[in-house]
CSV table of N, CA, C and O in Angstrom, one decimal:
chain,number,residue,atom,x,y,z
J,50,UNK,N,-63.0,64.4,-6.3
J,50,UNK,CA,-63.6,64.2,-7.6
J,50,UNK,C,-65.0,63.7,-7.4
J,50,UNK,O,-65.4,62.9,-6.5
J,51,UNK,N,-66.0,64.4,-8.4
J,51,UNK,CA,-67.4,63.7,-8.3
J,51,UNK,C,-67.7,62.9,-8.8
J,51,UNK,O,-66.8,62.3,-9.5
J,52,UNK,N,-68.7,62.5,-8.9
J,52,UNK,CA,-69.1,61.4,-9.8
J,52,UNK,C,-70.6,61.7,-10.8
J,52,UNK,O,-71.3,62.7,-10.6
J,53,UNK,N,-70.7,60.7,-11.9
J,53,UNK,CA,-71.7,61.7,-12.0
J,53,UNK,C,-73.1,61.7,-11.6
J,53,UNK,O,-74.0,62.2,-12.2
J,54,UNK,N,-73.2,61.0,-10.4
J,54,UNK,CA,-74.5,61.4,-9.4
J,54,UNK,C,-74.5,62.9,-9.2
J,54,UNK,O,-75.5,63.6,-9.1
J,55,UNK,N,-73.5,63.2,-9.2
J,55,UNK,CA,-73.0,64.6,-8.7
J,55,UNK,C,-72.3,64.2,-7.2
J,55,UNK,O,-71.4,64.9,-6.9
J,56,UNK,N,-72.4,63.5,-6.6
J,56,UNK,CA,-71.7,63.2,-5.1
J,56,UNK,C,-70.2,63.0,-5.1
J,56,UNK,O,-69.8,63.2,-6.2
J,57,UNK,N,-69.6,62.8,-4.7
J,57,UNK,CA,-68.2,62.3,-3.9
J,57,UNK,C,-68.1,60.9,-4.7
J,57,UNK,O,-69.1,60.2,-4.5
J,58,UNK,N,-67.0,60.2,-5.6
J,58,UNK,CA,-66.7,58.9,-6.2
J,58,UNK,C,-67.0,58.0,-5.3
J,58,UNK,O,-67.9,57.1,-5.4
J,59,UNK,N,-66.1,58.3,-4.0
J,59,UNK,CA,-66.5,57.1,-3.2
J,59,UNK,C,-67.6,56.8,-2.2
J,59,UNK,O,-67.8,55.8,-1.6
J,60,UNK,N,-68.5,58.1,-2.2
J,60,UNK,CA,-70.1,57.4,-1.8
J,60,UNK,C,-70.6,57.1,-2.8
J,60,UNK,O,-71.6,56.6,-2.4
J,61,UNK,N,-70.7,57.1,-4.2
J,61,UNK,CA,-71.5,56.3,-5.2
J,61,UNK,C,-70.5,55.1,-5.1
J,61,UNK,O,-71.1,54.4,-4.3
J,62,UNK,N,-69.5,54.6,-5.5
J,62,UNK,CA,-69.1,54.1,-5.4
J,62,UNK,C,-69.4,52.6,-4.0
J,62,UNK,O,-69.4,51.4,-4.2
J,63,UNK,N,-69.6,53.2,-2.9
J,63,UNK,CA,-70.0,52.3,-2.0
J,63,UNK,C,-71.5,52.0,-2.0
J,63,UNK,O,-72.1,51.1,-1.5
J,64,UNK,N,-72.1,53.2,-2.7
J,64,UNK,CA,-73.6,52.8,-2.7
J,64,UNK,C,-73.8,51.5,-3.8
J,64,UNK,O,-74.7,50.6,-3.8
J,65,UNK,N,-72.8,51.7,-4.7
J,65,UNK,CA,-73.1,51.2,-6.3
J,65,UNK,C,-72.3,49.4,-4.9
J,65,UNK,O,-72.6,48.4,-5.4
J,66,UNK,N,-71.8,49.3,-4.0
J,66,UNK,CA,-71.3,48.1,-3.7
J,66,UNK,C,-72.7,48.0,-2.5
J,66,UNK,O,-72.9,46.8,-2.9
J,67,UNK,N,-73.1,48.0,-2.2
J,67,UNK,CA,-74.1,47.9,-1.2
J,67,UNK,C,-75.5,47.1,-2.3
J,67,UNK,O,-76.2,46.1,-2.2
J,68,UNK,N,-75.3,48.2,-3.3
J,68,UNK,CA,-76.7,47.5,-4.4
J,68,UNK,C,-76.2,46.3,-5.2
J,68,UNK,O,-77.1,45.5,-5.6
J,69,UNK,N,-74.9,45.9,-5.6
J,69,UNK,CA,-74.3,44.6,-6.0
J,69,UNK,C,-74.8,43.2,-4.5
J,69,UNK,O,-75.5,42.2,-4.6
J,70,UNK,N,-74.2,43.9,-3.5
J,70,UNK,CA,-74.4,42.9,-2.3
J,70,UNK,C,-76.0,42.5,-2.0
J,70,UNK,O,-76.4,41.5,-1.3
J,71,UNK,N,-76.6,43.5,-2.8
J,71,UNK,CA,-78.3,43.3,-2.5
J,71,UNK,C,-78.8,42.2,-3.7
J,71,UNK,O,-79.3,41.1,-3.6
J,72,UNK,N,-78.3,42.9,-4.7
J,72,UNK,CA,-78.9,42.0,-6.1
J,72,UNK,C,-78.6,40.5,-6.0
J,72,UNK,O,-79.3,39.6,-6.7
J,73,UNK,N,-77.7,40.2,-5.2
J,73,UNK,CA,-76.6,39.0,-5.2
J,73,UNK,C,-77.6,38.1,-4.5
J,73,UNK,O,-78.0,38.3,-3.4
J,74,UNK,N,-77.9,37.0,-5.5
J,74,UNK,CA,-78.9,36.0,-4.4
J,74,UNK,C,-78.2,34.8,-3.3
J,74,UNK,O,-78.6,33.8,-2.8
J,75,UNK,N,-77.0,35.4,-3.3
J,75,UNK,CA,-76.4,34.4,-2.3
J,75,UNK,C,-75.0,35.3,-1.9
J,75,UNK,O,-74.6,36.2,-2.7
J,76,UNK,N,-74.5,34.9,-0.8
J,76,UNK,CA,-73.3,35.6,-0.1
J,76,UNK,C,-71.9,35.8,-1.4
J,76,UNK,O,-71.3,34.9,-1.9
J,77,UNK,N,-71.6,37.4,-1.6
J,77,UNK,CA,-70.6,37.3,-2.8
J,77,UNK,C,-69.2,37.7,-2.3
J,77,UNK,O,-69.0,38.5,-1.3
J,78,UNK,N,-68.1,37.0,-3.4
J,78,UNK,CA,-66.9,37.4,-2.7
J,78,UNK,C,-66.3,38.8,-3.0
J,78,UNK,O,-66.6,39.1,-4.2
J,79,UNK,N,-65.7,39.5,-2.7
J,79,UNK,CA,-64.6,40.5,-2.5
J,79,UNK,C,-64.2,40.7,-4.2
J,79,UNK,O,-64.1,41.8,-4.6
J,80,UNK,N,-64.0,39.6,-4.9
J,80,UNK,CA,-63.4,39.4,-6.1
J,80,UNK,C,-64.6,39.6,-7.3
J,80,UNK,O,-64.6,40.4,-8.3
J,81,UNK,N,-65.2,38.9,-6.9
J,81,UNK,CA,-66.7,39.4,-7.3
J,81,UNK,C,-67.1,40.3,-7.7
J,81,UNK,O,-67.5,40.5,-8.8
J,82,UNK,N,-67.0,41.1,-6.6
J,82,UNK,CA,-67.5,42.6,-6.1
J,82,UNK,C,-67.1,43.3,-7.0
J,82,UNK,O,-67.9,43.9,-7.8
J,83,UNK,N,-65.3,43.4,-7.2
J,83,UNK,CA,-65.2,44.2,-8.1
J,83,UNK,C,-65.0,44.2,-9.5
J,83,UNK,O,-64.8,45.2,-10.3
J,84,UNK,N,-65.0,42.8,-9.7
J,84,UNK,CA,-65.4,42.5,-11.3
J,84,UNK,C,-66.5,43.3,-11.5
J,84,UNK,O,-66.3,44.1,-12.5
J,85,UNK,N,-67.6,43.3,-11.0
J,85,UNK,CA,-68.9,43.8,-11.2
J,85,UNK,C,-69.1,45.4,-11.3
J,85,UNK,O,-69.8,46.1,-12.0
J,86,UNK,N,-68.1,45.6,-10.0
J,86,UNK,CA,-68.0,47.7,-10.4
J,86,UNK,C,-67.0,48.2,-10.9
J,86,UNK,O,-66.8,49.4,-11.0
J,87,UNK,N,-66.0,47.2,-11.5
J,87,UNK,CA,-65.0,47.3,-12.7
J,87,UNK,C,-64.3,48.0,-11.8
J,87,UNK,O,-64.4,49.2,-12.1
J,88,UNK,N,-63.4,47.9,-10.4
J,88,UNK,CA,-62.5,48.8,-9.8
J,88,UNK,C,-61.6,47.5,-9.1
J,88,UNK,O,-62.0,46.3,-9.3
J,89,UNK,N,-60.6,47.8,-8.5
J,89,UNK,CA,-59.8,47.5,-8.2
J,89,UNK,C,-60.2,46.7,-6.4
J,89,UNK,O,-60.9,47.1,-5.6
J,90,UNK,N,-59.4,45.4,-6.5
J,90,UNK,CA,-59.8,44.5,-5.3
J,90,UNK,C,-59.9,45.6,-4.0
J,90,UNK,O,-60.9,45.8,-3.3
J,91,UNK,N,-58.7,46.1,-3.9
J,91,UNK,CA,-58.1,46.7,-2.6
J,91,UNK,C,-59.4,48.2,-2.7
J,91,UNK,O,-59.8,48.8,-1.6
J,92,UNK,N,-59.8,48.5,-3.7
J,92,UNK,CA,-60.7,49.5,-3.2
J,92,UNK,C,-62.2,48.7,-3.0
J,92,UNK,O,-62.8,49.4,-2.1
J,93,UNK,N,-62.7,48.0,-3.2
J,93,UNK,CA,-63.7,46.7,-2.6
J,93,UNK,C,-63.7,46.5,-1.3
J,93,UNK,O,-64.6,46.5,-0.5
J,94,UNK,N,-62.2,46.4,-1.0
J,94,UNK,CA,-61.9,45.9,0.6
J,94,UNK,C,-62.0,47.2,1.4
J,94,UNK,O,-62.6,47.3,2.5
J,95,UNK,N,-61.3,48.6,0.7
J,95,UNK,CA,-61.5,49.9,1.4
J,95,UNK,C,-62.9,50.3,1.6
J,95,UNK,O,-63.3,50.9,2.6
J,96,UNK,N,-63.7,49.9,0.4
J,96,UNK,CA,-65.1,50.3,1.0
J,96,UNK,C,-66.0,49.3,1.8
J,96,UNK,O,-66.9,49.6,2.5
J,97,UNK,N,-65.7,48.0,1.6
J,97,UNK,CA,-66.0,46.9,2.6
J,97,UNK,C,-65.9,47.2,4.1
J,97,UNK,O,-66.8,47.2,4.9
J,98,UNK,N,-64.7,47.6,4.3
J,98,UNK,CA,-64.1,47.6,5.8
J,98,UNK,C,-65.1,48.6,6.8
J,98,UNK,O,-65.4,48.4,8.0
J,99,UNK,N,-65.4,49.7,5.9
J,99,UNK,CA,-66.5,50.7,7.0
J,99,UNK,C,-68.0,50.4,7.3
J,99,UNK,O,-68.6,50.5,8.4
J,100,UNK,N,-68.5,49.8,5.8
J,100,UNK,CA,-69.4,49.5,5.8
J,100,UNK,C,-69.8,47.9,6.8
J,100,UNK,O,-70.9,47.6,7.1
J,101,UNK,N,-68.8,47.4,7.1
J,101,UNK,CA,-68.8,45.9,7.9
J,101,UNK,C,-68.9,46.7,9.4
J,101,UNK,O,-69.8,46.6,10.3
J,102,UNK,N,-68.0,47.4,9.5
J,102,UNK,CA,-67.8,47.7,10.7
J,102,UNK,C,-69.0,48.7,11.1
J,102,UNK,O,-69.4,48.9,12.3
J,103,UNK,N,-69.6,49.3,10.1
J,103,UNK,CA,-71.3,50.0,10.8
J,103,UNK,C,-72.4,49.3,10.6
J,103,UNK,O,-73.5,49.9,10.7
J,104,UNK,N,-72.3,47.6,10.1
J,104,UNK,CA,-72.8,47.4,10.3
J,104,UNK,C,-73.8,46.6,9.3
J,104,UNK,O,-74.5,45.6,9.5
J,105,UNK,N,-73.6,47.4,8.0
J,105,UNK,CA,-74.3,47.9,6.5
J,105,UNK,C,-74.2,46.6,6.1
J,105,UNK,O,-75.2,46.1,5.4
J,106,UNK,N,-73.1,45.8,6.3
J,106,UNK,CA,-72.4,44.5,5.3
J,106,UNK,C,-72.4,43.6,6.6
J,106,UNK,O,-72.6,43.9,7.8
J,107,UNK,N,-72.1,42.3,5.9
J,107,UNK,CA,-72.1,41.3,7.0
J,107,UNK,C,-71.0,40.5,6.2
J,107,UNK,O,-71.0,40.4,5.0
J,108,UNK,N,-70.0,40.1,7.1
J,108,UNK,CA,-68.7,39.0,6.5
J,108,UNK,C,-69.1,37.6,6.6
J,108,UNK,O,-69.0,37.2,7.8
J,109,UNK,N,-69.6,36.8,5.6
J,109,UNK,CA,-69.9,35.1,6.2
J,109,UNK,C,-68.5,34.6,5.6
J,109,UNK,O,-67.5,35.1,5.2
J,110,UNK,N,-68.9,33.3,5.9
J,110,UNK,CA,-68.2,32.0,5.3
J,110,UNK,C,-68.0,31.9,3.5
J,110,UNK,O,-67.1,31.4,2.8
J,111,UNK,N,-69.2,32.4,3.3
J,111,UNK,CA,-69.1,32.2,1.7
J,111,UNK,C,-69.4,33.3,1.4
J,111,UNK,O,-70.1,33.3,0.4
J,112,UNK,N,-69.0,34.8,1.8
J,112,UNK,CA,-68.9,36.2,1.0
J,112,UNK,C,-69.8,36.9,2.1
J,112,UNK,O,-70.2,36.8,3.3
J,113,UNK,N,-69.9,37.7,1.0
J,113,UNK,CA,-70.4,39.4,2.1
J,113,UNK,C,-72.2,39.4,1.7
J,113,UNK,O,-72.6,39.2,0.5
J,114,UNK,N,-73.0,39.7,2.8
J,114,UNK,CA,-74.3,39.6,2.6
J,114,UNK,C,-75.0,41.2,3.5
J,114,UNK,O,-74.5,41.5,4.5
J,115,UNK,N,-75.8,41.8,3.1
J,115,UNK,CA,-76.2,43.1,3.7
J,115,UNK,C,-76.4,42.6,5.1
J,115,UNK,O,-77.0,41.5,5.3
J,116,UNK,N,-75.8,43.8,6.4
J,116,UNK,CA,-76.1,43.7,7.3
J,116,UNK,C,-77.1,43.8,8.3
J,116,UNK,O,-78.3,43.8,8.1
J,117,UNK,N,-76.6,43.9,9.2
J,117,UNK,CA,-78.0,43.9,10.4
J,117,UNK,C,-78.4,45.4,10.3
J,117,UNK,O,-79.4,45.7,11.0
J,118,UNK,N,-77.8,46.6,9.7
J,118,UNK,CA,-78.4,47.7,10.4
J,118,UNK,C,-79.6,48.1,8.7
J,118,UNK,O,-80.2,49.2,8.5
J,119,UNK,N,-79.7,46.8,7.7
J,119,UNK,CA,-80.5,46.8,6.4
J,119,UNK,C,-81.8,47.4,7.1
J,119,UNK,O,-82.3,48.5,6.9
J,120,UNK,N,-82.2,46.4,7.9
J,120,UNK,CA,-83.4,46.2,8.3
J,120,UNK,C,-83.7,47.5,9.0
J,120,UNK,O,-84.6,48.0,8.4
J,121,UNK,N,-83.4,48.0,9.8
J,121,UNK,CA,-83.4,49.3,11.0
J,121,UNK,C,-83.6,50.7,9.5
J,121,UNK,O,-84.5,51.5,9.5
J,122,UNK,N,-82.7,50.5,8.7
J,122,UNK,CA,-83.0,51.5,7.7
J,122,UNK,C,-84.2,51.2,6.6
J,122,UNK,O,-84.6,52.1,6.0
J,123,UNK,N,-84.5,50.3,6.5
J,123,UNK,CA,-86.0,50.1,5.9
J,123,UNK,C,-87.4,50.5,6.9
J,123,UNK,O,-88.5,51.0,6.5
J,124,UNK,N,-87.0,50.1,8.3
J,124,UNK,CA,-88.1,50.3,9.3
J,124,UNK,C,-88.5,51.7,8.6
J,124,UNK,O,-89.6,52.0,8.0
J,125,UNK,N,-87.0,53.0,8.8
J,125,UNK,CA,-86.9,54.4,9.1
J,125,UNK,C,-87.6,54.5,7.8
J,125,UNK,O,-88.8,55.0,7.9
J,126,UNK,N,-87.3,54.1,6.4
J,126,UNK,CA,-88.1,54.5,5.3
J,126,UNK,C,-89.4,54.0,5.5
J,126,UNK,O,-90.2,54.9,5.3
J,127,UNK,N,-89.8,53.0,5.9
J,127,UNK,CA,-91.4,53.0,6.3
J,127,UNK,C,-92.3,53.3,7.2
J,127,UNK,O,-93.5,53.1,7.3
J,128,UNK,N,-91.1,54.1,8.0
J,128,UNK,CA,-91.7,55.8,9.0
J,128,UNK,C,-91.7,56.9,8.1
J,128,UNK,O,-92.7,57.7,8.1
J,129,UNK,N,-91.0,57.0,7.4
J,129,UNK,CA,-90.6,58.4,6.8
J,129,UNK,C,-92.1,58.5,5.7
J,129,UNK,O,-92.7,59.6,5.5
J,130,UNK,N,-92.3,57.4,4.9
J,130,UNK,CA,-93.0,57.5,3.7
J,130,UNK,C,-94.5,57.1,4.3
J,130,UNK,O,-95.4,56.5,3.5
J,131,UNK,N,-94.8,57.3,5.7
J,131,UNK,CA,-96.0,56.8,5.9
J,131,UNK,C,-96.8,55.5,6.1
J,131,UNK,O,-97.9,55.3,6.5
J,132,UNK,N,-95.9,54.6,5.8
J,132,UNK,CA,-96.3,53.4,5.9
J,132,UNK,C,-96.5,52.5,6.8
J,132,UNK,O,-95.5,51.8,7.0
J,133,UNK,N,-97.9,52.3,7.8
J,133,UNK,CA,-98.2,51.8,8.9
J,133,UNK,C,-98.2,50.8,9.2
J,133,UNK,O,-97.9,50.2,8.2
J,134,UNK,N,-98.5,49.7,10.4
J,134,UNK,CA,-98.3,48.6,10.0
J,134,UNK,C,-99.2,47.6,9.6
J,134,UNK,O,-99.0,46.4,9.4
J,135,UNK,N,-100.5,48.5,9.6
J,135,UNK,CA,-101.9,47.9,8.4
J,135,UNK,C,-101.2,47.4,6.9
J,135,UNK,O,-101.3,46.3,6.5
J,136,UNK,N,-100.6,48.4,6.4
J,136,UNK,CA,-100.1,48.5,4.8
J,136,UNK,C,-98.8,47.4,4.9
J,136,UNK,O,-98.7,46.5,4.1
J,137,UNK,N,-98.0,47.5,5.7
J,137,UNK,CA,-97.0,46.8,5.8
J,137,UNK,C,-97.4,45.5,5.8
J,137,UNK,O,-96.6,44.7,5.3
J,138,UNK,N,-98.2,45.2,6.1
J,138,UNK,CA,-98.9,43.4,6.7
J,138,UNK,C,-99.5,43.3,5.1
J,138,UNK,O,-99.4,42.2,4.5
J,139,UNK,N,-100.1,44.4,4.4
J,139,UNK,CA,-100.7,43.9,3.3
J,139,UNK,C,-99.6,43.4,2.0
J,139,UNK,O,-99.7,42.5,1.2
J,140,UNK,N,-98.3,44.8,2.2
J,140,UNK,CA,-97.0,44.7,1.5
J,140,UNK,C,-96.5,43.0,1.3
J,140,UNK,O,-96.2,42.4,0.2
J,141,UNK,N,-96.4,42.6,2.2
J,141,UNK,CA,-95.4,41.6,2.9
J,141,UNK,C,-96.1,40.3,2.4
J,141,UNK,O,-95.6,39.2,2.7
């Protein structure tokens, strides 16, 4: 089934959890998570589990915070869109 991105439910679906874990100004729980995308705990944790394990998500003490591979995919978008590290120094 699609969604109406047009994509696959469950890559919007984990994208729509990756941008909750971003907005979140502090580490959020599992329960949280899906209050917020109105779905079910155990599908939170099904899309938790891949995204921890590549990396994308990070599991603390007090909830789930974007992972280490955030950073490496921002570098790639500020290869991709041009952005050197003159502009980057001014960005920042």
């Amino acid at each position: 089934m699609n969604d109406v991105h047009g994509g696959p439910a469950s890559v919007d679906r984990a994208l729509d959890l990756l941008e909750a874990i971003a907005r979140s100004p502090e580490p959020v729980g599992a329960k949280s998570l899906a209050g917020e995308l109105g779905c079910a705990l155990s599908t939170v944790y099904h899309l938790l589990a891949p995204l921890t394990a590549r990396g994308h998500v990070a599991r603390t003490g007090a909830g789930y915070v974007l992972g280490p591979r955030v950073p490496a995919l921002y570098r790639s978008f500020q290869r991709h869109a041009g952005i050197d590290a003159g502009t980057r120094g001014l960005l920042l």
